[in-house]
Amino acid sequence: MRIGAVTFQWPPAASAQAPEDDKELPWPRSTVNHVINLIDTPGHADFTFEVLRSLRILDGAVCILDGVAGVEAQTEKVWRQASVYNIPRIIFVNKLDRDGAAYNRTVKEIGTRLLHWPAVCQIPWWQGANARFVGLGDVVGLRALKWEGSQDGRAITAYTTQQLQAIDSKLADELRKARIALVELLSGHDEKLVESYFDHNEDHLTIPPSEILASLWRCLRNREARIVPVLAGASFKNIGVQPLLDTVVDLLPDPNEREHMEVELGTSKRRLKAQFLENLAGSEIDEAGGKGHSVTRGGTKSKKSADAPNANIEGCGLAFKVVSDARRGVLVYVRVYSGTIRRNAMLFNTNLQMPERAHRLLRMYASDAEEVAEISTGQIGVICGLHQARTGDTLIAFSGVNPQKGPHQPWNDLRLQAIDVPPPVFFTSIVPHSLGAEKHLREALALLLREDPSLQVSVDEESGQTLLSGMGELHLEIARDRLVKDFKAKAEIGNIEIGYREVLLGASSSTRYVFDSDIAGKKGKAACEVSVQPLSLSLDGEEKAPSDTEAGDQGVHTIHRDGNIVDVRIRGLDDQIPFEKAIRTLLPPHASLLSLFTSLANGALAALVRGPKHSFPMHSTRVTVNINLAQDVFGADSTLGALASAARQGTRAALKDAAASSGTSLMEPVMKVVISTDEASLGPVFQDISSARGGHVLSLDDAVEDSSTSFPATSHDPSQDTSTSQISRDEDFPSINPEQIYAPPDPFGGSSSSNNNYTTNNTSTSTSSNNNNNNNTTTTTNTISNSSSIHSANQSPPSSRPRTIHARVPLKEMVGYLRHLRSLTAGRGSFIMSVDRFEKMSTVRERKTLAALRGEL
């Protein structure tokens, strides 16, 4: 499963071009031509990384909801992932032409489950006794749009409210109520709209659509407002597609309107302006804390300037996707954040510290491609011919006398914010059919890992087996099929197994290791002092964040990776000498401070891949690497490879010491599971999870508002701690009362009385609603009737009422669970799961697991 990328212009028939200063664009902005880069990602939970890498480079997102199913559990997960990168979003409620579509319930679920206020910008137009979906009511423009004729969506008739009154008076009245509710909602967060409201004699209906669009634009960028525009349609019949694209152009930000991207420049973190490379004589990098170099405009150096200005830097982009194409070879998808990448330009990969040439540039139209001369700021394109670039690598386009040496420091260390890769939890063995097929298998695996970094390959040192690890069963099955069918690898694929972890039970003593050996025919010598200890655990099993007492210390470098923490510390410096001067005199001439930190940290991380007792990767381990530059560095012999080898061997020795003195324990992945079933099957499913599978049921929900707060979706895996705090920000928001949400009535719902009360009171106060709205959340998703009244909800027998179980279950017990769940629920049950944390296993469970792994059971 892959992401789909399409570049197109909207509106297609517009001939006018946008002015240079986007702030001068008229409202609506969709009246001028825009270029849109659209990326579609798979929604399955096993392909979380596809969503993460796409969200990383996007400026805005459209969340498409099923009008029948409403807000689903996987929707909540992806919504929180978008919050990590603070991406503005609009919501499109799709499939309103299907039986059972419930726009009213879906809108309310946006508030109760996604914790955002739905700004209803469109209401459905159902017509006839059978409630046929024919068009939309445009709340912003106070008009109705009716799609007629064929299903190509081109025949659209617009009606004013006066014309609509004669055709469908009920829709006209509801359209006015929706406009009042929208203005009231926006006025609570936008003072300019309040001023416009008073300027128009306090009449909600006379405010121009352009001012409401501008207010939506401002509120969408105010995170504290928690307002999300909601649109309606049926994409199969092309109803509402054109207004959706207009809204994308009008409300979602362009590249110049997004906040500046965070970059690492040397050892400091800064903000990268989108235009900082357009003037090649200087730069515009804003400091975001920390020390580092800066170059002023005009190329004159400041006190912290680099050795040379960045006059040869032409562009900067992030490789976010690598695809192996049968006809075009390896395609690297890149988002350009500054400057321009031109055809045949020399690119410097700052992560791999090597140059490559961009021989061809493409603009993708799904499976078709158009060759282009350049990729400019804000655009997404494809580079052909790169042999080494991986997902997450920063690519700098530059020119110079000797391109092989790359840009001057510190520009050769400039790195854009990385894409977080979730840790794998499943693995399978791969054995080549013969020694001759082994080389081709290695090449196929290397290409597969370039495409999907969430896959990992390791080699068991005892058995010599090659192990492929991934996010889930489906993830590994697709990777296995690609190896055999696409890459023609001749290998035997084993059964899918669980990826356990190993944790220390005590700390080690400090171990000094001296590495003195040849590396690739060159002498290498380096030393360091290493100690390891387990991370402290709180009572509920969540790992405590380590104290950051040395934050800002230039001699300390900390890395969080896969649940472990590596601290690299420089010791033995004279406090009387400035840090920069002391480092400059003691570092080898071929190494920088950042490369020293990186090499030692990578060496320690490499040792954590294999535990000292059971050979599983380490987890919840803190490694401290101390290096005394005066004693542990031996001039030119202390290459970066020697430093990494010293850290790796020292960490292995410390792990063995800790395991010998205190022992180790196994940890297993525990999944956060959301099971959906009907009430008739609730008992057997509940019993199976809590008893047979050793799970812990957290909550049982049949009300939408409860599910948003009873089951937090934050990840407790420390490997994801860079995003955990940001994800939890959405959960820190207070819950939203569905009675305070405006939603138009559904055709058979009988909820119009509730909305009448709401809208009448909303003109003078905030919101008020019929108490029957509380039962709106209990309506089933597979019935035509979706109502706020108790009588409508009770039309479904209690046995068919949907219920949701939130639980934590060991991953081992969830392998093959879907088939078992369907047998328990007569095919009606479904579930999603994601990694919640790694937990220590009990002694009995660990003994059984090890026996099973050895084949004794």
PDB file of C-alpha atoms in Angstrom, residues 68-215:
ATOM      1  CA  VAL A  68     -23.041   6.490   7.629  1.00  0.00           C
ATOM      2  CA  ALA A  69     -20.333   5.322  10.046  1.00  0.00           C
ATOM      3  CA  GLY A  70     -19.554   8.771  11.474  1.00  0.00           C
ATOM      4  CA  VAL A  71     -16.323   9.387  13.377  1.00  0.00           C
ATOM      5  CA  GLU A  72     -14.570   6.029  13.641  1.00  0.00           C
ATOM      6  CA  ALA A  73     -11.810   4.979  16.014  1.00  0.00           C
ATOM      7  CA  GLN A  74      -9.089   5.160  13.351  1.00  0.00           C
ATOM      8  CA  THR A  75     -10.296   8.665  12.486  1.00  0.00           C
ATOM      9  CA  GLU A  76      -9.561   9.776  16.041  1.00  0.00           C
ATOM     10  CA  LYS A  77      -6.056   8.337  15.826  1.00  0.00           C
ATOM     11  CA  VAL A  78      -5.186  10.091  12.549  1.00  0.00           C
ATOM     12  CA  TRP A  79      -6.724  13.317  13.864  1.00  0.00           C
ATOM     13  CA  ARG A  80      -4.347  13.277  16.826  1.00  0.00           C
ATOM     14  CA  GLN A  81      -1.427  12.572  14.518  1.00  0.00           C
ATOM     15  CA  ALA A  82      -2.322  15.681  12.510  1.00  0.00           C
ATOM     16  CA  SER A  83      -2.350  17.644  15.763  1.00  0.00           C
ATOM     17  CA  VAL A  84       1.283  16.656  16.316  1.00  0.00           C
ATOM     18  CA  TYR A  85       2.291  18.888  13.411  1.00  0.00           C
ATOM     19  CA  ASN A  86      -0.412  21.494  14.126  1.00  0.00           C
ATOM     20  CA  ILE A  87      -1.937  21.092  10.657  1.00  0.00           C
ATOM     21  CA  PRO A  88      -5.077  23.134   9.834  1.00  0.00           C
ATOM     22  CA  ARG A  89      -7.921  20.825   8.799  1.00  0.00           C
ATOM     23  CA  ILE A  90     -11.330  20.896   7.196  1.00  0.00           C
ATOM     24  CA  ILE A  91     -13.840  18.027   7.349  1.00  0.00           C
ATOM     25  CA  PHE A  92     -15.790  16.598   4.429  1.00  0.00           C
ATOM     26  CA  VAL A  93     -18.731  14.359   5.370  1.00  0.00           C
ATOM     27  CA  ASN A  94     -18.974  11.943   2.456  1.00  0.00           C
ATOM     28  CA  LYS A  95     -21.457   9.261   1.296  1.00  0.00           C
ATOM     29  CA  LEU A  96     -24.559  11.260   2.170  1.00  0.00           C
ATOM     30  CA  ASP A  97     -26.312   9.617  -0.785  1.00  0.00           C
ATOM     31  CA  ARG A  98     -26.315   6.242   0.969  1.00  0.00           C
ATOM     32  CA  ASP A  99     -29.088   4.765   3.085  1.00  0.00           C
ATOM     33  CA  GLY A 100     -28.453   5.392   6.748  1.00  0.00           C
ATOM     34  CA  ALA A 101     -26.455   8.606   6.232  1.00  0.00           C
ATOM     35  CA  ALA A 102     -26.714  10.782   9.354  1.00  0.00           C
ATOM     36  CA  TYR A 103     -25.197  14.253   8.948  1.00  0.00           C
ATOM     37  CA  ASN A 104     -26.659  15.432  12.248  1.00  0.00           C
ATOM     38  CA  ARG A 105     -24.998  12.678  14.276  1.00  0.00           C
ATOM     39  CA  THR A 106     -21.691  12.954  12.427  1.00  0.00           C
ATOM     40  CA  VAL A 107     -21.445  16.693  13.081  1.00  0.00           C
ATOM     41  CA  LYS A 108     -22.058  16.179  16.784  1.00  0.00           C
ATOM     42  CA  GLU A 109     -19.468  13.402  16.926  1.00  0.00           C
ATOM     43  CA  ILE A 110     -16.894  15.849  15.560  1.00  0.00           C
ATOM     44  CA  GLY A 111     -17.330  17.847  18.740  1.00  0.00           C
ATOM     45  CA  THR A 112     -17.600  14.997  21.210  1.00  0.00           C
ATOM     46  CA  ARG A 113     -14.934  12.680  19.795  1.00  0.00           C
ATOM     47  CA  LEU A 114     -12.507  14.989  17.987  1.00  0.00           C
ATOM     48  CA  LEU A 115     -12.916  17.758  20.594  1.00  0.00           C
ATOM     49  CA  HIS A 116     -13.316  20.510  17.983  1.00  0.00           C
ATOM     50  CA  TRP A 117     -16.242  22.860  17.371  1.00  0.00           C
ATOM     51  CA  PRO A 118     -17.821  21.992  13.999  1.00  0.00           C
ATOM     52  CA  ALA A 119     -18.426  25.141  11.918  1.00  0.00           C
ATOM     53  CA  VAL A 120     -21.182  23.887   9.624  1.00  0.00           C
ATOM     54  CA  CYS A 121     -20.509  25.574   6.267  1.00  0.00           C
ATOM     55  CA  GLN A 122     -22.810  23.342   4.217  1.00  0.00           C
ATOM     56  CA  ILE A 123     -26.034  21.486   4.948  1.00  0.00           C
ATOM     57  CA  PRO A 124     -27.370  18.551   2.886  1.00  0.00           C
ATOM     58  CA  TRP A 125     -30.310  19.015   0.529  1.00  0.00           C
ATOM     59  CA  TRP A 126     -32.537  15.956   0.664  1.00  0.00           C
ATOM     60  CA  GLN A 127     -35.540  15.956  -1.648  1.00  0.00           C
ATOM     61  CA  GLY A 128     -38.653  13.863  -2.023  1.00  0.00           C
ATOM     62  CA  ALA A 129     -40.344  11.259   0.118  1.00  0.00           C
ATOM     63  CA  ASN A 130     -37.345   8.950  -0.063  1.00  0.00           C
ATOM     64  CA  ALA A 131     -34.948  11.780   0.915  1.00  0.00           C
ATOM     65  CA  ARG A 132     -32.816  11.665  -2.225  1.00  0.00           C
ATOM     66  CA  PHE A 133     -29.566  13.617  -1.796  1.00  0.00           C
ATOM     67  CA  VAL A 134     -29.524  16.205  -4.596  1.00  0.00           C
ATOM     68  CA  GLY A 135     -27.375  19.101  -3.423  1.00  0.00           C
ATOM     69  CA  LEU A 136     -26.136  21.397  -0.695  1.00  0.00           C
ATOM     70  CA  GLY A 137     -27.094  24.499   1.164  1.00  0.00           C
ATOM     71  CA  ASP A 138     -24.164  26.935   1.139  1.00  0.00           C
ATOM     72  CA  VAL A 139     -24.216  28.505   4.605  1.00  0.00           C
ATOM     73  CA  VAL A 140     -21.449  31.008   3.847  1.00  0.00           C
ATOM     74  CA  GLY A 141     -22.901  32.220   0.530  1.00  0.00           C
ATOM     75  CA  LEU A 142     -26.575  31.846   1.578  1.00  0.00           C
ATOM     76  CA  ARG A 143     -27.501  29.897  -1.525  1.00  0.00           C
ATOM     77  CA  ALA A 144     -28.429  26.364  -2.566  1.00  0.00           C
ATOM     78  CA  LEU A 145     -26.536  24.233  -5.091  1.00  0.00           C
ATOM     79  CA  LYS A 146     -28.326  21.428  -6.907  1.00  0.00           C
ATOM     80  CA  TRP A 147     -26.513  18.797  -8.957  1.00  0.00           C
ATOM     81  CA  GLU A 148     -28.607  17.629 -11.899  1.00  0.00           C
ATOM     82  CA  GLY A 149     -28.179  15.367 -14.909  1.00  0.00           C
ATOM     83  CA  SER A 150     -25.370  12.824 -15.126  1.00  0.00           C
ATOM     84  CA  GLN A 151     -22.987  11.859 -12.338  1.00  0.00           C
ATOM     85  CA  ASP A 152     -20.057  13.847 -13.682  1.00  0.00           C
ATOM     86  CA  GLY A 153     -20.983  16.700 -11.332  1.00  0.00           C
ATOM     87  CA  ARG A 154     -20.790  19.419 -13.983  1.00  0.00           C
ATOM     88  CA  ALA A 155     -24.459  20.417 -14.154  1.00  0.00           C
ATOM     89  CA  ILE A 156     -24.935  22.633 -11.092  1.00  0.00           C
ATOM     90  CA  THR A 157     -27.832  25.032 -10.552  1.00  0.00           C
ATOM     91  CA  ALA A 158     -27.566  27.777  -7.927  1.00  0.00           C
ATOM     92  CA  TYR A 159     -30.571  29.214  -6.078  1.00  0.00           C
ATOM     93  CA  THR A 160     -30.747  32.294  -3.901  1.00  0.00           C
ATOM     94  CA  THR A 161     -32.613  32.116  -0.620  1.00  0.00           C
ATOM     95  CA  GLN A 162     -35.579  33.862  -2.236  1.00  0.00           C
ATOM     96  CA  GLN A 163     -35.683  31.330  -5.070  1.00  0.00           C
ATOM     97  CA  LEU A 164     -35.124  28.490  -2.638  1.00  0.00           C
ATOM     98  CA  GLN A 165     -38.046  29.656  -0.509  1.00  0.00           C
ATOM     99  CA  ALA A 166     -40.409  28.896  -3.377  1.00  0.00           C
ATOM    100  CA  ILE A 167     -38.813  25.513  -4.138  1.00  0.00           C
ATOM    101  CA  ASP A 168     -38.015  24.146  -0.673  1.00  0.00           C
ATOM    102  CA  SER A 169     -39.044  26.466   2.134  1.00  0.00           C
ATOM    103  CA  LYS A 170     -37.865  24.038   4.818  1.00  0.00           C
ATOM    104  CA  LEU A 171     -34.323  24.069   3.460  1.00  0.00           C
ATOM    105  CA  ALA A 172     -34.399  27.860   3.110  1.00  0.00           C
ATOM    106  CA  ASP A 173     -35.393  28.253   6.761  1.00  0.00           C
ATOM    107  CA  GLU A 174     -32.717  25.796   7.897  1.00  0.00           C
ATOM    108  CA  LEU A 175     -30.121  27.622   5.800  1.00  0.00           C
ATOM    109  CA  ARG A 176     -30.846  30.862   7.661  1.00  0.00           C
ATOM    110  CA  LYS A 177     -30.572  29.062  11.001  1.00  0.00           C
ATOM    111  CA  ALA A 178     -27.272  27.566   9.974  1.00  0.00           C
ATOM    112  CA  ARG A 179     -25.931  31.010   8.986  1.00  0.00           C
ATOM    113  CA  ILE A 180     -26.920  32.414  12.396  1.00  0.00           C
ATOM    114  CA  ALA A 181     -25.236  29.510  14.197  1.00  0.00           C
ATOM    115  CA  LEU A 182     -22.067  29.898  12.108  1.00  0.00           C
ATOM    116  CA  VAL A 183     -21.769  33.642  12.764  1.00  0.00           C
ATOM    117  CA  GLU A 184     -22.361  33.114  16.482  1.00  0.00           C
ATOM    118  CA  LEU A 185     -19.684  30.418  16.673  1.00  0.00           C
ATOM    119  CA  LEU A 186     -17.080  32.469  14.825  1.00  0.00           C
ATOM    120  CA  SER A 187     -17.874  35.653  16.729  1.00  0.00           C
ATOM    121  CA  GLY A 188     -16.768  34.029  19.938  1.00  0.00           C
ATOM    122  CA  HIS A 189     -13.186  33.860  18.601  1.00  0.00           C
ATOM    123  CA  ASP A 190     -12.915  36.642  16.004  1.00  0.00           C
ATOM    124  CA  GLU A 191     -13.290  40.294  16.975  1.00  0.00           C
ATOM    125  CA  LYS A 192     -13.254  41.460  13.350  1.00  0.00           C
ATOM    126  CA  LEU A 193     -16.394  39.471  12.626  1.00  0.00           C
ATOM    127  CA  VAL A 194     -18.033  40.981  15.700  1.00  0.00           C
ATOM    128  CA  GLU A 195     -17.269  44.430  14.332  1.00  0.00           C
ATOM    129  CA  SER A 196     -18.742  43.434  10.982  1.00  0.00           C
ATOM    130  CA  TYR A 197     -21.826  42.106  12.776  1.00  0.00           C
ATOM    131  CA  PHE A 198     -22.438  45.483  14.379  1.00  0.00           C
ATOM    132  CA  ASP A 199     -21.659  47.302  11.114  1.00  0.00           C
ATOM    133  CA  HIS A 200     -24.466  45.355   9.448  1.00  0.00           C
ATOM    134  CA  ASN A 201     -27.131  46.312  12.019  1.00  0.00           C
ATOM    135  CA  GLU A 202     -26.651  43.096  14.018  1.00  0.00           C
ATOM    136  CA  ASP A 203     -28.103  41.042  11.188  1.00  0.00           C
ATOM    137  CA  HIS A 204     -26.386  37.676  10.722  1.00  0.00           C
ATOM    138  CA  LEU A 205     -27.759  37.274   7.211  1.00  0.00           C
ATOM    139  CA  THR A 206     -26.400  40.513   5.718  1.00  0.00           C
ATOM    140  CA  ILE A 207     -22.735  39.902   6.550  1.00  0.00           C
ATOM    141  CA  PRO A 208     -20.905  39.433   3.214  1.00  0.00           C
ATOM    142  CA  PRO A 209     -19.659  35.899   2.466  1.00  0.00           C
ATOM    143  CA  SER A 210     -16.126  37.243   1.965  1.00  0.00           C
ATOM    144  CA  GLU A 211     -15.970  38.438   5.587  1.00  0.00           C
ATOM    145  CA  ILE A 212     -17.211  35.085   6.895  1.00  0.00           C
ATOM    146  CA  LEU A 213     -14.591  33.293   4.805  1.00  0.00           C
ATOM    147  CA  ALA A 214     -11.914  35.608   6.178  1.00  0.00           C
ATOM    148  CA  SER A 215     -13.149  34.890   9.712  1.00  0.00           C
TER     149      SER A 215
END
